[in-house]
Amino acid sequence: NAGVTQTPKFRILKIGQSMTLQCTQDMNHNYMYWYRQDPGMGLKLIYYSVGAGITDKGEVPNGYNVSRSTTEDFPLRLELAAPSQTSVYFCASSYFRDREIPTNEKLFFGSGTQLSVL
Amino acid sequence: AQTVTQSQPEMSVQEAETVTLSCTYDTSESDYYLFWYKQPPSRQMILVIRQEAYKQQNATENRFSVNFQKAAKSFSLKISDSQLGDAAMYFCAYRSRDDKIIFGKGTRLHILP
């Protein structure tokens, strides 16, 4: 059981380049999230998805795009990379059924992607 | 929009002692979830404890317990019998009704031998 898999682990981009950060989970989780973590800081929510075909903006969505065509995959697209996007990016997933039904919900995180934009 | 505030950037505690990490949040919702996550140097995020807002009883997990004060919008984490392996960044997190999960800036905890 692989859990949440992020690729690549490291990447250096030049200003203005584009790239896609891949995220796949094999736990049949309905919720998926993208966060960025700047050095010594907390996690900032970029985008999230509550199921295939549904995405929504988080706290810092500018400069990013996402799609959720399948339950398993939630790629994050960076268009026109800028130095301000230098960060560690984490993908996470969880299974959340219903607020009326108690669960032991928790986020499962990938190992992160270290991105530098120079 | 909801916010999560951790006012202690760093804390230190002697091994085997007890330490309390603070977290406050701002929300107009009555139904939400709160979490504490731990991030060791490996960068892997680990759930420490969770609390449902509708539950009045404070959550506990072995040496970890919370003091949840809903009216005060406070959610502190108490670590008893601190161990060297507890050294990490600790993040408080809030899950809103629209399913966003937002994090505080974190508290770096040092364990002194």
Short mmCIF file of C-alpha atoms in Angstrom, two decimals:
data_model
loop_
_atom_site.label_atom_id
_atom_site.label_comp_id
_atom_site.label_asym_id
_atom_site.label_seq_id
_atom_site.Cartn_x
_atom_site.Cartn_y
_atom_site.Cartn_z
CA ASN A 1 0.00 0.00 0.00
CA ALA A 2 1.84 3.05 -1.28
CA GLY A 3 -0.38 5.72 0.34
CA VAL A 4 0.13 9.19 -1.16
CA THR A 5 2.82 9.40 -3.82
CA GLN A 6 4.25 12.70 -5.03
CA THR A 7 6.57 13.18 -7.97
CA PRO A 8 9.08 14.62 -8.49
CA LYS A 9 10.83 14.92 -5.12
CA PHE A 10 13.02 17.80 -6.26
CA ARG A 11 12.83 20.23 -9.16
CA ILE A 12 14.54 23.41 -10.23
CA LEU A 13 12.64 25.68 -12.59
CA LYS A 14 13.61 28.82 -14.41
CA ILE A 15 11.39 31.87 -14.11
CA GLY A 16 8.52 31.62 -16.55
CA GLN A 17 8.66 27.85 -16.98
CA SER A 18 5.68 25.63 -16.28
CA MET A 19 5.41 22.25 -14.64
CA THR A 20 2.99 19.80 -13.10
CA LEU A 21 3.43 18.27 -9.67
CA GLN A 22 1.91 14.83 -9.61
CA CYS A 23 -0.03 13.37 -6.69
CA THR A 24 -1.59 9.90 -6.56
CA GLN A 25 -3.26 8.06 -3.72
CA ASP A 26 -4.31 4.43 -3.64
CA MET A 27 -6.54 4.51 -0.57
CA ASN A 28 -9.76 5.47 -2.36
CA HIS A 29 -9.87 8.72 -0.41
CA ASN A 30 -12.46 11.24 -1.50
CA TYR A 31 -10.68 14.36 -0.21
CA MET A 32 -7.38 15.63 -1.54
CA TYR A 33 -5.40 18.77 -0.73
CA TRP A 34 -2.38 20.70 -1.94
CA TYR A 35 -0.31 22.72 0.50
CA ARG A 36 2.88 24.72 0.28
CA GLN A 37 5.29 25.13 3.16
CA ASP A 38 7.76 27.97 3.09
CA PRO A 39 10.91 27.66 5.26
CA GLY A 40 10.09 27.77 8.96
CA MET A 41 6.44 28.38 8.26
CA GLY A 42 3.19 26.50 8.44
CA LEU A 43 1.27 24.94 5.60
CA LYS A 44 -0.79 27.12 3.33
CA LEU A 45 -3.72 25.54 1.48
CA ILE A 46 -3.52 26.05 -2.28
CA TYR A 47 -6.41 23.99 -3.64
CA TYR A 48 -8.52 21.12 -2.46
CA SER A 49 -10.99 18.60 -3.85
CA VAL A 50 -13.88 16.78 -2.22
CA GLY A 51 -14.23 14.26 -5.03
CA ALA A 52 -13.58 13.58 -8.69
CA GLY A 53 -14.61 16.52 -10.82
CA ILE A 54 -14.82 18.95 -7.89
CA THR A 55 -12.08 21.41 -6.93
CA ASP A 56 -12.02 24.58 -4.89
CA LYS A 57 -9.60 27.35 -4.01
CA GLY A 58 -7.74 27.45 -0.75
CA GLU A 59 -5.84 30.29 0.90
CA VAL A 60 -3.19 30.89 -1.79
CA PRO A 61 -4.46 29.70 -5.20
CA ASN A 62 -2.95 32.41 -7.43
CA GLY A 63 -0.43 31.06 -9.92
CA TYR A 64 -1.69 27.48 -9.64
CA ASN A 65 -4.29 25.26 -11.23
CA VAL A 66 -5.60 21.80 -10.39
CA SER A 67 -7.82 19.12 -11.84
CA ARG A 68 -9.40 15.99 -10.40
CA SER A 69 -10.48 13.73 -13.22
CA THR A 70 -10.13 10.56 -11.14
CA THR A 71 -10.39 9.70 -7.46
CA GLU A 72 -6.73 8.72 -7.37
CA ASP A 73 -5.00 11.68 -9.04
CA PHE A 74 -4.81 15.35 -8.13
CA PRO A 75 -2.09 17.13 -10.15
CA LEU A 76 -1.02 20.70 -9.39
CA ARG A 77 -0.04 22.87 -12.34
CA LEU A 78 2.30 25.85 -12.06
CA GLU A 79 2.08 28.25 -14.98
CA LEU A 80 4.78 30.90 -15.45
CA ALA A 81 6.83 29.98 -12.40
CA ALA A 82 7.99 32.83 -10.18
CA PRO A 83 10.63 32.93 -7.39
CA SER A 84 7.79 33.42 -4.88
CA GLN A 85 6.69 29.87 -5.68
CA THR A 86 9.91 28.42 -4.29
CA SER A 87 8.64 26.15 -1.54
CA VAL A 88 7.99 22.58 -0.42
CA TYR A 89 4.72 21.29 -1.78
CA PHE A 90 2.70 18.65 0.02
CA CYS A 91 -0.20 16.67 -1.27
CA ALA A 92 -2.55 15.07 1.25
CA SER A 93 -5.65 12.93 1.20
CA SER A 94 -8.32 11.78 3.60
CA TYR A 95 -11.56 9.88 3.74
CA PHE A 96 -14.40 11.88 5.19
CA ARG A 97 -17.82 10.35 4.96
CA ASP A 98 -20.34 12.51 6.71
CA ARG A 99 -20.41 14.89 9.59
CA GLU A 100 -23.18 12.85 11.16
CA ILE A 101 -21.08 9.70 11.17
CA PRO A 102 -18.06 9.69 13.46
CA THR A 103 -14.85 8.78 11.72
CA ASN A 104 -11.21 8.65 12.62
CA GLU A 105 -10.41 10.97 9.77
CA LYS A 106 -6.86 12.14 9.36
CA LEU A 107 -4.75 13.54 6.57
CA PHE A 108 -2.29 11.22 4.87
CA PHE A 109 0.58 13.24 3.46
CA GLY A 110 2.97 12.62 0.62
CA SER A 111 6.69 13.08 1.20
CA GLY A 112 6.72 16.48 -0.49
CA THR A 113 8.26 18.13 -3.54
CA GLN A 114 11.07 20.63 -3.03
CA LEU A 115 10.69 23.25 -5.76
CA SER A 116 13.14 26.05 -6.48
CA VAL A 117 12.42 28.76 -9.03
CA LEU A 118 15.54 30.63 -10.13
CA ALA B 1 -12.47 33.28 6.78
CA GLN B 2 -11.13 31.10 9.55
CA THR B 3 -7.68 31.66 10.99
CA VAL B 4 -5.44 29.60 13.23
CA THR B 5 -2.88 31.29 15.47
CA GLN B 6 0.02 29.67 17.29
CA SER B 7 1.67 32.37 19.35
CA GLN B 8 4.74 30.39 20.45
CA PRO B 9 7.27 30.05 17.60
CA GLU B 10 9.58 27.93 19.79
CA MET B 11 9.45 26.19 23.13
CA SER B 12 11.81 24.07 25.17
CA VAL B 13 11.09 21.50 27.84
CA GLN B 14 13.20 19.24 30.00
CA GLU B 15 12.94 15.54 29.24
CA ALA B 16 10.22 13.87 31.36
CA GLU B 17 8.55 17.21 32.09
CA THR B 18 5.20 18.50 30.83
CA VAL B 19 4.74 21.19 28.20
CA THR B 20 1.68 22.93 26.80
CA LEU B 21 1.49 24.34 23.27
CA SER B 22 -1.08 27.05 22.58
CA CYS B 23 -3.47 27.42 19.68
CA THR B 24 -6.32 29.84 19.14
CA TYR B 25 -8.61 30.06 16.17
CA ASP B 26 -11.17 32.43 14.80
CA THR B 27 -14.41 31.19 13.33
CA SER B 28 -18.12 31.89 13.17
CA GLU B 29 -18.93 28.21 12.72
CA SER B 30 -20.27 25.98 15.45
CA ASP B 31 -19.42 22.66 13.82
CA TYR B 32 -15.77 21.95 13.01
CA TYR B 33 -12.80 19.75 13.78
CA LEU B 34 -9.46 20.59 15.30
CA PHE B 35 -6.18 18.72 14.99
CA TRP B 36 -2.62 18.74 16.17
CA TYR B 37 -0.03 17.45 13.70
CA LYS B 38 3.64 16.79 14.35
CA GLN B 39 6.37 17.30 11.75
CA PRO B 40 9.76 15.82 12.73
CA PRO B 41 12.94 16.62 10.77
CA SER B 42 11.98 13.89 8.29
CA ARG B 43 9.27 16.33 7.11
CA GLN B 44 6.59 13.65 7.37
CA MET B 45 3.35 14.96 8.91
CA ILE B 46 1.93 12.82 11.70
CA LEU B 47 -1.49 13.21 13.32
CA VAL B 48 -1.14 13.61 17.08
CA ILE B 49 -4.72 14.15 18.16
CA ARG B 50 -8.11 15.32 16.88
CA GLN B 51 -11.11 16.96 18.52
CA GLU B 52 -14.68 17.30 17.29
CA ALA B 53 -16.19 20.65 18.25
CA TYR B 54 -19.48 19.06 19.32
CA LYS B 55 -17.72 16.95 21.93
CA GLN B 56 -17.24 18.60 25.29
CA GLN B 57 -14.81 15.95 26.49
CA ASN B 58 -11.18 16.74 25.80
CA ALA B 59 -9.42 14.24 23.54
CA THR B 60 -6.49 12.22 24.87
CA GLU B 61 -3.97 9.95 23.17
CA ASN B 62 -1.54 8.36 25.60
CA ARG B 63 0.82 11.18 26.72
CA PHE B 64 -0.96 13.76 24.58
CA SER B 65 -4.11 15.59 25.65
CA VAL B 66 -5.89 18.76 24.66
CA ASN B 67 -7.65 21.53 26.52
CA PHE B 68 -10.51 22.52 24.23
CA GLN B 69 -12.26 25.72 25.24
CA LYS B 70 -14.92 26.30 22.59
CA ALA B 71 -16.18 29.62 23.88
CA ALA B 72 -12.65 30.98 24.10
CA LYS B 73 -11.75 29.39 20.74
CA SER B 74 -8.69 27.83 22.31
CA PHE B 75 -7.18 24.40 21.63
CA SER B 76 -3.96 23.76 23.53
CA LEU B 77 -1.89 20.58 23.43
CA LYS B 78 -0.34 19.13 26.56
CA ILE B 79 2.53 16.68 26.27
CA SER B 80 3.26 14.77 29.46
CA ASP B 81 6.50 12.95 30.26
CA SER B 82 8.26 14.59 27.30
CA GLN B 83 10.60 12.33 25.35
CA LEU B 84 13.45 13.12 22.99
CA GLY B 85 11.36 11.76 20.12
CA ASP B 86 8.77 14.47 20.74
CA ALA B 87 11.13 17.10 19.35
CA ALA B 88 9.45 18.43 16.20
CA MET B 89 7.34 21.20 14.72
CA TYR B 90 3.78 21.04 15.99
CA PHE B 91 0.94 22.43 13.91
CA CYS B 92 -2.58 23.20 14.98
CA ALA B 93 -5.18 22.72 12.23
CA TYR B 94 -8.85 23.57 11.70
CA ARG B 95 -11.33 21.82 9.45
CA SER B 96 -14.21 24.02 8.39
CA ARG B 97 -17.71 23.10 7.24
CA ASP B 98 -16.68 23.67 3.63
CA ASP B 99 -13.94 21.06 4.13
CA LYS B 100 -10.94 23.34 4.05
CA ILE B 101 -8.21 22.31 6.46
CA ILE B 102 -5.99 25.23 7.43
CA PHE B 103 -2.89 25.19 9.58
CA GLY B 104 -1.21 27.55 12.02
CA LYS B 105 2.41 28.65 11.60
CA GLY B 106 3.65 26.02 14.01
CA THR B 107 5.61 25.75 17.25
CA ARG B 108 9.07 24.23 17.24
CA LEU B 109 9.48 22.07 20.33
CA HIS B 110 12.94 21.31 21.72
CA ILE B 111 13.45 18.55 24.28
CA LEU B 112 16.38 19.14 26.62
CA PRO B 113 18.10 15.99 27.92
#
